[in-house]
Amino acid sequence: GGTPKPADLVAHDLSPAGEKWKGFSAKAPKGCKVMKDLLGAARLACGGGGLTDQHSGFDLIFTPKKRDLAKYKARAKKRWDKKKAKGEFELLEDKPGLLAWMTRDGKFRAYLFLMHLKVGGRDITCHPNLMRGGGVEAEHKLHLAACKTLVKK
């Protein structure tokens, strides 16, 4: 049980996600599946908590483009301000190449982020599944660490 540690992650070949991911690999917990996601993205997912526990499992997406973080933030501002007024939102990091935030809904939390990577001469944005995010801080840290493991052979 519990969340795997970054040291427990193993390399997964991302080529099952499509042609453009040939030669790329990223680390994720053992047993994760590599899938093709929307817009040519590669998705690594496994585990997942039940509806009653605070864990979301591991669900990470590599999108083959550089998302505009300022634009994302501007679009989310209204929604975030509403949540902030209710004490349900916290901006965790806002720096070049990384935007991270946490939202609360009752006892459930969602740790979310968008991170820029430049790997194999390509711009990539790494983020957890934005419908779920990490459910606990340890999952958030694991998602962040896993993004940084993307390599091209």
Coordinates of N, CA and C in Angstrom, one line a residue:
G1 N 0.8 -1.2 0.0 CA 0.0 0.0 0.0 C 0.8 1.3 0.0
G2 N 0.2 2.4 0.0 CA 0.9 3.7 0.0 C 1.3 4.0 -1.4
T3 N 1.9 5.2 -1.5 CA 2.3 5.7 -2.8 C 3.7 5.2 -3.0
P4 N 4.1 4.8 -4.2 CA 5.4 4.4 -4.5 C 6.4 5.6 -4.4
K5 N 7.6 5.3 -4.1 CA 8.6 6.4 -4.0 C 9.2 6.6 -5.4
P6 N 9.8 7.8 -5.6 CA 10.4 8.1 -6.9 C 11.5 7.0 -7.2
A7 N 12.2 6.5 -6.2 CA 13.2 5.5 -6.4 C 12.6 4.1 -6.9
D8 N 11.3 3.9 -6.7 CA 10.7 2.7 -7.1 C 10.2 2.7 -8.5
L9 N 10.3 3.8 -9.2 CA 9.8 3.9 -10.6 C 10.7 3.1 -11.5
V10 N 10.1 2.5 -12.6 CA 10.8 1.8 -13.6 C 10.5 2.4 -15.0
A11 N 11.5 2.2 -15.9 CA 11.4 2.8 -17.2 C 10.3 2.1 -18.0
H12 N 9.5 2.9 -18.7 CA 8.5 2.4 -19.6 C 8.7 3.0 -21.0
D13 N 8.7 2.1 -22.0 CA 8.9 2.5 -23.4 C 7.6 3.2 -23.9
L14 N 7.7 4.4 -24.4 CA 6.5 5.1 -24.8 C 6.0 4.9 -26.2
S15 N 6.7 4.0 -27.0 CA 6.4 3.8 -28.4 C 4.9 3.3 -28.6
P16 N 4.3 2.5 -27.6 CA 2.9 2.1 -27.8 C 2.0 3.3 -28.0
A17 N 2.4 4.5 -27.6 CA 1.6 5.7 -27.7 C 1.6 6.3 -29.1
G18 N 2.4 5.7 -30.0 CA 2.4 6.2 -31.4 C 3.8 6.4 -31.9
E19 N 3.9 6.6 -33.2 CA 5.1 6.8 -34.0 C 6.0 7.9 -33.3
K20 N 5.4 9.0 -33.0 CA 6.2 10.2 -32.5 C 6.9 9.9 -31.2
W21 N 6.5 8.8 -30.5 CA 7.1 8.5 -29.2 C 8.1 7.4 -29.3
K22 N 8.5 7.0 -30.5 CA 9.5 5.9 -30.6 C 10.8 6.5 -30.1
G23 N 11.5 5.6 -29.3 CA 12.8 6.1 -28.7 C 12.6 6.8 -27.4
F24 N 11.4 7.2 -27.0 CA 11.2 7.9 -25.8 C 10.9 6.9 -24.7
S25 N 11.3 7.2 -23.5 CA 10.9 6.4 -22.3 C 10.8 7.3 -21.1
A26 N 9.9 6.9 -20.2 CA 9.7 7.6 -18.9 C 9.5 6.6 -17.8
K27 N 9.9 7.0 -16.6 CA 9.7 6.1 -15.5 C 8.3 6.3 -14.8
A28 N 7.8 5.2 -14.4 CA 6.5 5.2 -13.7 C 6.4 3.9 -12.8
P29 N 5.4 3.8 -12.0 CA 5.4 2.6 -11.1 C 5.3 1.4 -12.0
K30 N 5.8 0.3 -11.5 CA 5.7 -1.0 -12.1 C 4.2 -1.3 -12.4
G31 N 3.9 -1.9 -13.6 CA 2.6 -2.3 -13.9 C 1.8 -1.2 -14.6
C32 N 2.3 0.0 -14.8 CA 1.6 1.0 -15.5 C 1.5 0.7 -17.0
K33 N 0.4 1.1 -17.6 CA 0.2 0.9 -19.0 C 0.5 2.2 -19.8
V34 N 1.1 2.0 -21.0 CA 1.3 3.1 -21.9 C 0.2 3.2 -22.9
M35 N -0.5 4.3 -23.0 CA -1.6 4.5 -23.9 C -1.4 5.7 -24.8
K36 N -2.2 5.7 -25.9 CA -2.2 6.9 -26.7 C -3.3 7.7 -26.2
D37 N -3.1 9.0 -26.0 CA -4.1 9.9 -25.5 C -4.4 11.0 -26.5
L38 N -5.3 11.9 -26.2 CA -5.8 12.9 -27.1 C -4.6 13.7 -27.6
L39 N -4.7 14.2 -28.8 CA -3.7 15.1 -29.4 C -2.3 14.5 -29.5
G40 N -2.3 13.2 -29.7 CA -1.0 12.6 -29.9 C -0.2 12.4 -28.6
A41 N -0.8 12.6 -27.5 CA -0.1 12.5 -26.2 C 0.2 11.1 -25.8
A42 N 1.2 10.9 -25.0 CA 1.4 9.6 -24.4 C 1.0 9.6 -22.9
R43 N 0.3 8.6 -22.5 CA -0.3 8.5 -21.2 C 0.2 7.3 -20.5
L44 N 0.6 7.4 -19.2 CA 1.1 6.3 -18.4 C 0.2 6.3 -17.2
A45 N -0.5 5.2 -17.0 CA -1.5 5.1 -15.9 C -1.5 3.8 -15.2
C46 N -1.7 3.8 -13.9 CA -1.9 2.5 -13.2 C -2.4 2.9 -11.8
G47 N -2.8 1.9 -11.1 CA -3.3 2.1 -9.7 C -4.6 2.9 -9.7
G48 N -4.7 3.6 -8.7 CA -6.0 4.4 -8.6 C -6.6 4.0 -7.3
G49 N -7.1 5.1 -6.6 CA -7.7 4.8 -5.3 C -9.2 4.5 -5.5
G50 N -9.8 4.0 -4.4 CA -11.2 3.8 -4.5 C -11.9 5.2 -4.3
L51 N -13.2 5.3 -4.4 CA -13.8 6.6 -4.2 C -13.8 7.0 -2.7
T52 N -13.5 6.1 -1.8 CA -13.5 6.5 -0.4 C -12.1 6.8 0.1
D53 N -11.0 6.5 -0.7 CA -9.7 6.9 -0.1 C -9.2 8.1 -0.9
Q54 N -8.2 8.7 -0.3 CA -7.7 10.0 -0.9 C -6.7 9.8 -2.0
H55 N -6.3 8.6 -2.3 CA -5.3 8.4 -3.3 C -6.0 8.3 -4.7
S56 N -5.3 8.9 -5.7 CA -5.9 8.9 -7.1 C -5.1 7.8 -7.9
G57 N -4.0 7.4 -7.5 CA -3.2 6.5 -8.3 C -2.2 7.3 -9.2
F58 N -1.6 6.7 -10.2 CA -0.7 7.3 -11.0 C -1.3 7.5 -12.4
D59 N -1.3 8.7 -12.9 CA -1.9 9.0 -14.2 C -1.2 10.2 -14.8
L60 N -0.3 10.0 -15.7 CA 0.6 11.1 -16.2 C 0.5 11.2 -17.7
I61 N 0.5 12.4 -18.2 CA 0.3 12.6 -19.6 C 1.4 13.5 -20.2
F62 N 2.1 13.1 -21.3 CA 3.1 13.9 -22.0 C 2.4 14.4 -23.3
T63 N 2.2 15.7 -23.4 CA 1.6 16.2 -24.6 C 2.7 16.8 -25.5
P64 N 2.8 16.5 -26.8 CA 3.9 16.9 -27.6 C 3.8 18.3 -28.1
K65 N 3.6 19.3 -27.2 CA 3.6 20.7 -27.5 C 3.8 21.5 -26.2
K66 N 4.2 22.7 -26.4 CA 4.4 23.6 -25.2 C 3.1 24.3 -24.9
R67 N 2.5 24.0 -23.8 CA 1.2 24.7 -23.4 C 1.6 26.0 -22.9
D68 N 0.8 27.0 -23.2 CA 1.0 28.4 -22.7 C 0.5 28.5 -21.3
L69 N 1.4 28.5 -20.3 CA 1.0 28.5 -18.9 C 0.3 29.8 -18.5
A70 N 0.7 30.9 -19.0 CA 0.0 32.2 -18.7 C -1.4 32.2 -19.2
K71 N -1.6 31.7 -20.4 CA -2.9 31.6 -21.0 C -3.8 30.7 -20.2
Y72 N -3.2 29.5 -19.8 CA -4.0 28.5 -19.0 C -4.4 29.2 -17.7
K73 N -3.5 29.9 -17.0 CA -3.8 30.5 -15.7 C -4.9 31.6 -15.9
A74 N -4.8 32.4 -17.0 CA -5.8 33.4 -17.2 C -7.1 32.8 -17.4
R75 N -7.2 31.7 -18.2 CA -8.5 31.1 -18.4 C -9.1 30.5 -17.1
A76 N -8.2 30.0 -16.2 CA -8.6 29.3 -15.0 C -8.9 30.3 -13.9
K77 N -8.5 31.6 -14.0 CA -8.6 32.5 -13.0 C -10.0 32.6 -12.3
K78 N -11.0 32.8 -13.1 CA -12.3 32.9 -12.5 C -12.7 31.7 -11.6
R79 N -12.4 30.5 -12.2 CA -12.7 29.3 -11.5 C -11.9 29.2 -10.2
W80 N -10.6 29.6 -10.3 CA -9.7 29.5 -9.2 C -10.1 30.5 -8.1
D81 N -10.5 31.7 -8.5 CA -10.9 32.8 -7.6 C -12.1 32.4 -6.8
K82 N -13.1 31.7 -7.5 CA -14.3 31.2 -6.8 C -13.9 30.2 -5.7
K83 N -13.0 29.3 -6.1 CA -12.6 28.2 -5.2 C -11.8 28.9 -4.0
K84 N -10.9 29.8 -4.4 CA -10.1 30.5 -3.3 C -11.0 31.2 -2.3
A85 N -12.1 31.8 -2.7 CA -13.0 32.5 -1.8 C -13.6 31.5 -0.8
K86 N -13.7 30.2 -1.2 CA -14.2 29.2 -0.3 C -13.1 28.4 0.4
G87 N -11.9 28.8 0.2 CA -10.8 28.1 0.9 C -10.5 26.8 0.2
E88 N -10.8 26.7 -1.1 CA -10.7 25.4 -1.8 C -9.6 25.4 -2.8
F89 N -8.7 26.4 -2.8 CA -7.7 26.5 -3.9 C -6.4 27.0 -3.3
E90 N -5.3 26.5 -3.8 CA -4.0 27.0 -3.4 C -3.0 26.9 -4.6
L91 N -2.4 28.0 -4.9 CA -1.4 28.0 -6.0 C -0.1 27.6 -5.3
L92 N 0.4 26.5 -5.8 CA 1.6 25.9 -5.2 C 2.9 26.4 -5.8
E93 N 2.9 26.5 -7.1 CA 4.1 27.0 -7.8 C 3.7 27.8 -9.1
D94 N 4.4 28.9 -9.3 CA 4.1 29.6 -10.5 C 5.4 30.2 -11.0
K95 N 6.2 29.5 -11.8 CA 7.5 29.9 -12.2 C 7.6 29.5 -13.7
P96 N 8.6 30.1 -14.4 CA 8.7 29.7 -15.8 C 8.8 28.2 -16.0
G97 N 8.0 27.6 -16.8 CA 8.0 26.2 -17.0 C 7.3 25.3 -16.0
L98 N 6.7 25.9 -15.0 CA 5.9 25.1 -14.0 C 4.8 25.9 -13.3
L99 N 3.6 25.3 -13.5 CA 2.5 25.9 -12.8 C 1.8 24.8 -12.0
A100 N 1.7 24.9 -10.7 CA 1.2 23.8 -9.9 C 0.2 24.4 -8.9
W101 N -0.9 23.7 -8.7 CA -2.0 24.1 -7.8 C -2.7 23.0 -7.2
M102 N -3.5 23.3 -6.1 CA -4.2 22.2 -5.4 C -5.6 22.7 -5.2
T103 N -6.6 21.9 -5.5 CA -8.0 22.2 -5.2 C -8.5 21.2 -4.2
R104 N -9.5 21.7 -3.4 CA -10.1 20.8 -2.4 C -11.6 20.8 -2.7
D105 N -12.2 19.6 -2.4 CA -13.6 19.4 -2.5 C -14.0 18.5 -1.3
G106 N -14.4 19.1 -0.3 CA -14.7 18.3 0.9 C -13.3 17.8 1.4
K107 N -13.2 16.5 1.7 CA -12.0 16.0 2.2 C -11.0 15.6 1.1
F108 N -11.5 15.7 -0.2 CA -10.7 15.3 -1.3 C -9.9 16.4 -1.9
R109 N -8.7 16.1 -2.2 CA -7.8 17.1 -2.8 C -7.4 16.6 -4.2
A110 N -7.0 17.6 -5.0 CA -6.5 17.3 -6.3 C -5.2 18.2 -6.5
Y111 N -4.1 17.5 -6.7 CA -2.8 18.2 -6.9 C -2.6 18.2 -8.4
L112 N -2.5 19.4 -9.0 CA -2.4 19.4 -10.5 C -1.2 20.3 -10.9
F113 N -0.7 20.1 -12.1 CA 0.4 21.0 -12.6 C 0.5 20.8 -14.1
L114 N 1.2 21.8 -14.7 CA 1.7 21.7 -16.1 C 3.2 22.0 -16.0
M115 N 4.0 21.2 -16.6 CA 5.4 21.3 -16.6 C 6.0 21.2 -18.0
H116 N 6.8 22.2 -18.3 CA 7.5 22.2 -19.7 C 8.7 21.4 -19.6
L117 N 8.9 20.6 -20.7 CA 10.2 19.8 -20.8 C 10.7 20.0 -22.2
K118 N 12.0 19.9 -22.4 CA 12.5 19.9 -23.7 C 13.4 18.7 -23.8
V119 N 12.9 17.7 -24.5 CA 13.6 16.4 -24.6 C 13.7 16.0 -26.1
G120 N 14.9 15.5 -26.5 CA 15.1 15.1 -27.8 C 14.7 16.2 -28.8
G121 N 15.1 17.4 -28.4 CA 14.8 18.6 -29.3 C 13.3 18.9 -29.5
R122 N 12.5 18.4 -28.6 CA 11.0 18.6 -28.7 C 10.5 19.3 -27.5
D123 N 9.5 20.2 -27.7 CA 8.8 20.8 -26.6 C 7.7 19.8 -26.2
I124 N 7.6 19.6 -24.9 CA 6.6 18.7 -24.3 C 6.1 19.3 -23.1
T125 N 4.8 19.1 -22.8 CA 4.2 19.5 -21.6 C 3.8 18.3 -20.8
C126 N 4.2 18.1 -19.6 CA 3.9 17.0 -18.8 C 2.9 17.4 -17.7
H127 N 1.9 16.6 -17.5 CA 0.9 16.9 -16.4 C 0.2 15.7 -16.0
P128 N -0.3 15.7 -14.8 CA -1.2 14.5 -14.4 C -2.5 14.6 -15.2
N129 N -3.3 13.6 -15.1 CA -4.6 13.6 -15.7 C -5.3 14.8 -15.0
L130 N -5.7 15.8 -15.8 CA -6.3 17.1 -15.2 C -7.7 16.9 -14.7
M131 N -8.3 15.7 -14.9 CA -9.6 15.4 -14.3 C -9.4 14.9 -12.9
R132 N -8.2 14.5 -12.6 CA -8.0 13.9 -11.2 C -6.8 14.4 -10.5
G133 N -5.7 14.5 -11.1 CA -4.5 14.9 -10.4 C -4.1 13.9 -9.3
G134 N -3.1 14.3 -8.5 CA -2.7 13.5 -7.4 C -3.6 13.7 -6.3
G135 N -4.0 12.7 -5.5 CA -4.9 12.9 -4.4 C -4.3 13.2 -3.1
V136 N -3.0 13.0 -3.0 CA -2.2 13.3 -1.8 C -0.9 13.9 -2.2
E137 N -0.2 14.6 -1.3 CA 1.0 15.3 -1.6 C 2.1 14.3 -2.2
A138 N 2.1 13.1 -1.6 CA 3.1 12.1 -2.1 C 2.9 11.8 -3.6
E139 N 1.6 11.7 -4.0 CA 1.3 11.4 -5.4 C 1.7 12.6 -6.3
H140 N 1.5 13.8 -5.8 CA 1.9 15.0 -6.5 C 3.4 15.0 -6.7
K141 N 4.2 14.7 -5.7 CA 5.6 14.7 -5.8 C 6.1 13.6 -6.7
L142 N 5.4 12.4 -6.7 CA 5.7 11.3 -7.6 C 5.5 11.7 -9.1
H143 N 4.4 12.4 -9.4 CA 4.1 12.8 -10.7 C 5.1 13.8 -11.2
L144 N 5.5 14.8 -10.3 CA 6.5 15.8 -10.7 C 7.9 15.1 -11.0
A145 N 8.2 14.1 -10.1 CA 9.5 13.4 -10.3 C 9.5 12.6 -11.6
A146 N 8.4 11.9 -11.9 CA 8.2 11.1 -13.1 C 8.3 11.9 -14.4
C147 N 7.8 13.1 -14.4 CA 7.9 14.0 -15.6 C 9.4 14.2 -16.0
K148 N 10.2 14.4 -14.9 CA 11.6 14.7 -15.2 C 12.4 13.5 -15.7
T149 N 11.8 12.3 -15.7 CA 12.5 11.1 -16.2 C 12.4 10.8 -17.7
L150 N 11.6 11.7 -18.4 CA 11.4 11.5 -19.8 C 12.8 11.6 -20.5
V151 N 13.1 10.6 -21.3 CA 14.4 10.6 -22.1 C 14.1 10.1 -23.5
K152 N 15.0 10.5 -24.4 CA 15.0 10.0 -25.7 C 16.3 9.3 -26.0
K153 N 16.2 8.0 -26.5 CA 17.4 7.2 -26.7 C 18.2 7.9 -27.8

